[in-house]
Coordinates of C-alpha atoms and ligand atoms in Angstrom, one line a residue:
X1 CA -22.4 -14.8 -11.9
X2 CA -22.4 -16.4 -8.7
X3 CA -21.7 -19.9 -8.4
X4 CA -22.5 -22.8 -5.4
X5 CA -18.9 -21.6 -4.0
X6 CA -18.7 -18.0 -4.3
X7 CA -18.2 -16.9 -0.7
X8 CA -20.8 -14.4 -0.7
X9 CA -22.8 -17.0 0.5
X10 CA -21.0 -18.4 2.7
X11 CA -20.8 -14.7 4.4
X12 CA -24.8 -14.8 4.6
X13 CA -27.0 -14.2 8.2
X14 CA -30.2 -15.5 6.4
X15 CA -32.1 -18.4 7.2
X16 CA -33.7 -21.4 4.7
X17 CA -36.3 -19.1 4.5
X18 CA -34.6 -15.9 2.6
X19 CA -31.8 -18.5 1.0
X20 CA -34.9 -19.5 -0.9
X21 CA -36.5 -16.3 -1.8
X22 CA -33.0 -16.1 -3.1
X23 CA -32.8 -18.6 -5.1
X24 CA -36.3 -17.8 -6.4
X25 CA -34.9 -14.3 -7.2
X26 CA -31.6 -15.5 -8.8
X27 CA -34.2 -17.8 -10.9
X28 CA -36.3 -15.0 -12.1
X29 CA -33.3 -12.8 -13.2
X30 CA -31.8 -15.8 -15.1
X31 CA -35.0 -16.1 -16.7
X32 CA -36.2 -12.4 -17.0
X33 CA -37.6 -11.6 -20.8
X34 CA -37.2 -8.3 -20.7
X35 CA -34.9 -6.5 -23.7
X36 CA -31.4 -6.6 -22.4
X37 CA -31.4 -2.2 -22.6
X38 CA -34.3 -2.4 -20.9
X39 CA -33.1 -4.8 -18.0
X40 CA -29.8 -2.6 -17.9
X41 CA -32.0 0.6 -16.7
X42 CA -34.5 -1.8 -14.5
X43 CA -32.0 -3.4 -11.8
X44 CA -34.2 -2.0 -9.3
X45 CA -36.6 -5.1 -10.4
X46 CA -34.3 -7.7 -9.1
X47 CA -32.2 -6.0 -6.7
X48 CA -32.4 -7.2 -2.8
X49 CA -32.3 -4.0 0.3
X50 CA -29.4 -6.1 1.4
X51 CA -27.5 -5.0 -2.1
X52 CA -29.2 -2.1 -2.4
X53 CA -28.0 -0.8 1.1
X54 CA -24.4 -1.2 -0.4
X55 CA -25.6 2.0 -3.2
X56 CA -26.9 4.3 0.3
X57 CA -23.5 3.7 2.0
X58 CA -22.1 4.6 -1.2
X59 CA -23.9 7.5 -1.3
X60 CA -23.6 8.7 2.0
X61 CA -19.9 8.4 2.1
X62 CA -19.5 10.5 -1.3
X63 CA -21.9 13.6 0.0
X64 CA -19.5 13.8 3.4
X65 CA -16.5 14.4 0.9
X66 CA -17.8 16.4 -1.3
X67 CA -16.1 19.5 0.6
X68 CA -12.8 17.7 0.9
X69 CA -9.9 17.1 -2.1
X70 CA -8.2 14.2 -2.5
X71 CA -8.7 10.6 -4.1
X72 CA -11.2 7.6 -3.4
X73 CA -9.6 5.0 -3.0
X74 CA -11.2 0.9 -1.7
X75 CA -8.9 -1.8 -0.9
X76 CA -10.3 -5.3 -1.7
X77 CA -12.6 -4.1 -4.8
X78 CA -13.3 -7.2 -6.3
X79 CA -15.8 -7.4 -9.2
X80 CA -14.9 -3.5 -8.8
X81 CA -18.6 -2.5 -8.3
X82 CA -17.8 0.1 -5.9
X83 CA -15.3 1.7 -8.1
X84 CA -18.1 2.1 -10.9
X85 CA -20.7 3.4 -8.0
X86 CA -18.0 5.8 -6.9
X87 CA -17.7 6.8 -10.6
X88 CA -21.4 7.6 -11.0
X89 CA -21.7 9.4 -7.7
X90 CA -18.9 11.5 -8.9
X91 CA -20.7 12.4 -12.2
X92 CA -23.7 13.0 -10.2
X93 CA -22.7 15.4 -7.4
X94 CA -19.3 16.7 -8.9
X95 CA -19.5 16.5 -12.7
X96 CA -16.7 19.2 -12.6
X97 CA -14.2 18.1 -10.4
X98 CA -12.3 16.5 -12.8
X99 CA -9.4 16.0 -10.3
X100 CA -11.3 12.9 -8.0
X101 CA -9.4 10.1 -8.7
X102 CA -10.7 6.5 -8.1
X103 CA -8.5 3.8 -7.2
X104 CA -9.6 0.3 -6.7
X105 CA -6.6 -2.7 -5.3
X106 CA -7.0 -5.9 -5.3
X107 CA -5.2 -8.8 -5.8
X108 CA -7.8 -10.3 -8.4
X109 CA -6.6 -13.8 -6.9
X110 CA -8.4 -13.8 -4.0
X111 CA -7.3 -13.8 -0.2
X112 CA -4.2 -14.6 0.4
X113 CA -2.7 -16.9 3.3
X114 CA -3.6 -14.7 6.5
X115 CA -1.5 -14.5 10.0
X116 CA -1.9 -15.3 13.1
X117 CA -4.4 -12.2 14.2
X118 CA -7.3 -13.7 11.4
X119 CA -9.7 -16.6 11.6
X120 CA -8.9 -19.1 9.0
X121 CA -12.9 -19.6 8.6
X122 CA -15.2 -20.5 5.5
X123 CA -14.5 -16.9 3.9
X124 CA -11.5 -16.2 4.5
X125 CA -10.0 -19.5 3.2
X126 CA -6.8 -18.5 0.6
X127 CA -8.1 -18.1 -3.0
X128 CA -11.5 -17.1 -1.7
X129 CA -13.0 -14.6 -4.1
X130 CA -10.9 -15.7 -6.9
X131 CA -11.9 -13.9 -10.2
X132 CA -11.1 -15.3 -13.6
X133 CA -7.8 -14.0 -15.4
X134 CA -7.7 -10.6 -16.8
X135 CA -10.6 -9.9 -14.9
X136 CA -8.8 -6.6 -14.0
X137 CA -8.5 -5.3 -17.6
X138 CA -12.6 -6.0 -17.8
X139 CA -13.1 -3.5 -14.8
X140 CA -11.2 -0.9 -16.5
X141 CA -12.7 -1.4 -19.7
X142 CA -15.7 -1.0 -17.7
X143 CA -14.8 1.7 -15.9
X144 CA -13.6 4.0 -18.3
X145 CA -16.8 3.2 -20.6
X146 CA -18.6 4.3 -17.4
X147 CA -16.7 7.3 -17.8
X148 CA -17.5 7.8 -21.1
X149 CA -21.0 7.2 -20.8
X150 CA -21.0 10.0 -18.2
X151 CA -21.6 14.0 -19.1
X152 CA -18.8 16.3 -18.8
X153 CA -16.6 12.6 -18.7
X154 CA -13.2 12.6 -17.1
X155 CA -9.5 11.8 -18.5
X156 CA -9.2 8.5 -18.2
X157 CA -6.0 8.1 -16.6
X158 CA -7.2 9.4 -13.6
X159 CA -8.9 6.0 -12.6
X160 CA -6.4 3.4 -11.8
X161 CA -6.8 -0.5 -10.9
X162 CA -4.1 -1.9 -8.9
X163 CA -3.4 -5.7 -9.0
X164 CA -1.2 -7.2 -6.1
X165 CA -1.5 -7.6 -2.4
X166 CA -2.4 -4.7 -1.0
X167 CA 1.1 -5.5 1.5
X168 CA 2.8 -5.1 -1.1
X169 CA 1.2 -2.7 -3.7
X170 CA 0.2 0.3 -1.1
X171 CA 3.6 1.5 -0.9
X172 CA 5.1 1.4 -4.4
X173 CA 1.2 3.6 -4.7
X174 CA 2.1 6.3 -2.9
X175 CA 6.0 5.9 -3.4
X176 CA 4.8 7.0 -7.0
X177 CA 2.3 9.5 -5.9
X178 CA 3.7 11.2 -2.7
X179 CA 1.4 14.4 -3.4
X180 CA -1.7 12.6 -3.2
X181 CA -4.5 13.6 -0.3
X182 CA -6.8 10.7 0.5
X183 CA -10.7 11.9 0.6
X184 CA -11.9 8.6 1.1
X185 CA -11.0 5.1 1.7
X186 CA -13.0 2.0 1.6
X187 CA -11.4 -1.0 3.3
X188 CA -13.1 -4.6 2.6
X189 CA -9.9 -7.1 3.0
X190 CA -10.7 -8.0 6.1
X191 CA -7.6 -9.5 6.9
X192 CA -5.0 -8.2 9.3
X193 CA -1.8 -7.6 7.5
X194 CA -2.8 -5.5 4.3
X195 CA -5.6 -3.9 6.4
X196 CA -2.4 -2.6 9.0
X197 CA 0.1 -1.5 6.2
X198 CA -2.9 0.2 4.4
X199 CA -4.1 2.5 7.2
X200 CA -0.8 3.4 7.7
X201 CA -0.1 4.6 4.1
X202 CA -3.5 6.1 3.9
X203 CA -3.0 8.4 7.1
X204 CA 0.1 9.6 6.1
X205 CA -2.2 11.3 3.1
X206 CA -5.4 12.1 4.9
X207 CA -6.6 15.8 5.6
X208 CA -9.2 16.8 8.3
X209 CA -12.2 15.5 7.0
X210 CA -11.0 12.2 5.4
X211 CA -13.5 9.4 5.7
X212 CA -11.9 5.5 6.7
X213 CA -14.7 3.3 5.9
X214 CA -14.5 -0.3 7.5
X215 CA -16.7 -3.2 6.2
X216 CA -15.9 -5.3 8.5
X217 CA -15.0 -3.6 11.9
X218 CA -17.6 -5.8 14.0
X219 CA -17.7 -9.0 12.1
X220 CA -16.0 -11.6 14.4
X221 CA -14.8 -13.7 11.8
X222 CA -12.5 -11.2 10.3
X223 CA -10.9 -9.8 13.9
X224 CA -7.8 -8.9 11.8
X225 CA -10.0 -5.3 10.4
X226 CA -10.4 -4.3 14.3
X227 CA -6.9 -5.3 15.2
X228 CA -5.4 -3.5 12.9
X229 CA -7.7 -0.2 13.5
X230 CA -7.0 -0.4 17.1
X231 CA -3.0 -0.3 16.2
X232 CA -3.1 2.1 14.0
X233 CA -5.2 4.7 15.5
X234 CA -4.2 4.2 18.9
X235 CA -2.9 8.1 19.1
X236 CA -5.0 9.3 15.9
X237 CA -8.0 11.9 16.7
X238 CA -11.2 10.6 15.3
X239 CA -15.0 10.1 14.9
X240 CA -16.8 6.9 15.0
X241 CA -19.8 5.9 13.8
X242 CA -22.0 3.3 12.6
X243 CA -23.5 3.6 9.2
X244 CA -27.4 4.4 9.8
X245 CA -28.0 2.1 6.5
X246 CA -26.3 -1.2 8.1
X247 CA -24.5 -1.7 11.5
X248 CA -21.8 -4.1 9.9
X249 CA -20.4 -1.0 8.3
X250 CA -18.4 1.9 10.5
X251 CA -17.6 5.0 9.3
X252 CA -14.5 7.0 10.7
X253 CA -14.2 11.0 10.6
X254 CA -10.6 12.1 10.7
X255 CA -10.6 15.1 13.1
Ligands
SAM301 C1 -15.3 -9.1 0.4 S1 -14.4 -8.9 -1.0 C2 -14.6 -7.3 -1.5 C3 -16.0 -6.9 -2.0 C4 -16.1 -5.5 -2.6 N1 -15.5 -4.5 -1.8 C5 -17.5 -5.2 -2.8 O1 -18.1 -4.4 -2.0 O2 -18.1 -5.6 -3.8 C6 -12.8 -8.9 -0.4 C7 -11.7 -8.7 -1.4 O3 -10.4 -8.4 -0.8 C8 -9.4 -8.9 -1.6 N2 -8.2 -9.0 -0.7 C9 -8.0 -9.7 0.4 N3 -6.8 -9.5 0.9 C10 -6.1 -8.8 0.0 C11 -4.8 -8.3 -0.1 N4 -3.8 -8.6 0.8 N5 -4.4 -7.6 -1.2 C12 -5.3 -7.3 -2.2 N6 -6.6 -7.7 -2.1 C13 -7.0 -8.4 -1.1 C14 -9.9 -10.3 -2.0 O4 -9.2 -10.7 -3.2 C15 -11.4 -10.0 -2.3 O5 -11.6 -9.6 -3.6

């Protein structure tokens, strides 16, 4: 549950106006009578376009790799929602394909310190987006019910949930898994350093085909995303675009 602090308010663009509609919202879920199986299969009642515009990137992004193998995999995951998204998508448009990995990183602690290329704003303040402990082993609890709930479900060890700084973690990934392709990967860290060493491990797995989506290519505030993009693909053949569901979001084709 969101709290005063969580930073997803602080990342907000909307005025007194919508903060209170908000609220009202956030007042009227809290406060909802409906059976809790019932409220389960009737999000749509409370959920915003701004959240639900998150589910029809989603959704674009898995029909553009549905023709191309490899693993999805989203760096700064958080509560993990994507992951679960990703999982449902899968059961929807590939039920078979029992070979799409998901793999969410994060380091569950929130940001850590950034360098010299980010803006030490609001959000990106160290321990930002702290979850509580263990939160990790309640995603894949969560995700591998998901998985279960799911017809034709998968083997569960083909979803993982890494904990660490990305920095760090990326490497010993694909140190351990050298023979994986890369369908899809979701960046949301925003900062520069984790954001660099990231891209650079994912291309080295890519195909043709591969979809780089960054959250947070255009945002000002986190100028460490773009820096690091503009390194890193500086001799890389690509297509750019901007998601038709939300300009904040850019979508990359690997040619
Ligand atoms: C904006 S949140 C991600 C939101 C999530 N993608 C979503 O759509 O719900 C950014 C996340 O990046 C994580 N993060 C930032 N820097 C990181 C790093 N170096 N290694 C691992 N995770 C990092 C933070 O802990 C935070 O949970």
């Amino acid at each position: 549950m969101l709290d005063d602090t969580f930073p997803e308010k602080l990342e907000t663009n909307s005025n007194e106006t919508q903060l209170q509609a908000r609220e009202k919202l956030l007042h009227l879920f809290k406060n909802n009578n409906l059976p809790a199986e019932e409220l389960m299969t009737s999000l749509g009642l409370f959920i915003r376009g701004s959240a639900l515009v998150k589910y029809l990137v989603l959704n674009d992004l898995y029909t553009r790799i549905l023709k191309t193998p490899g693993t999805i995999i989203e760096f700064g995951t958080c509560w993990g929602q994507n992951l679960i998204l990703f999982e449902n998508l899968r059961a929807i448009y590939e039920p078979f394909n029992k070979t799409r990995k998901i793999v969410g990183f994060d380091t569950f602690t929130g940001y850590p310190v950034g360098d010299d290329n980010d803006k030490n704003g609001d959000v990106f303040k160290e321990g930002n987006y702290k979850l509580e402990d263990d939160y990790e082993d309640f995603l894949k609890d969560l995700l591998n019910t998901h998985v279960e709930c799911n017809v034709l479900g998968n083997n569960k060890s083909i979803h993982e949930v890494i904990k660490g700084d990305v920095s760090e973690t990326v490497r010993e990934y694909f140190q351990n898994n050298p023979s994986e392709l890369i369908s899809l990967a979701y960046f949301d860290m925003g900062l520069y350093k984790p954001t660099k060493v990231a891209l650079e491990e994912v291309l080295k797995h890519t195909v043709p085909g591969s979809i780089i989506l960054l959250d947070q290519l255009t945002w000002s505030d986190a100028p460490g995303e773009a820096l690091a993009f503009k390194e890193v693909f500086k001799d890389v053949k690509y297509e750019i675009e901007i998601s038709k569901f939300t300009p904040m979001r850019s979508i990359i084709t690997l040619l």
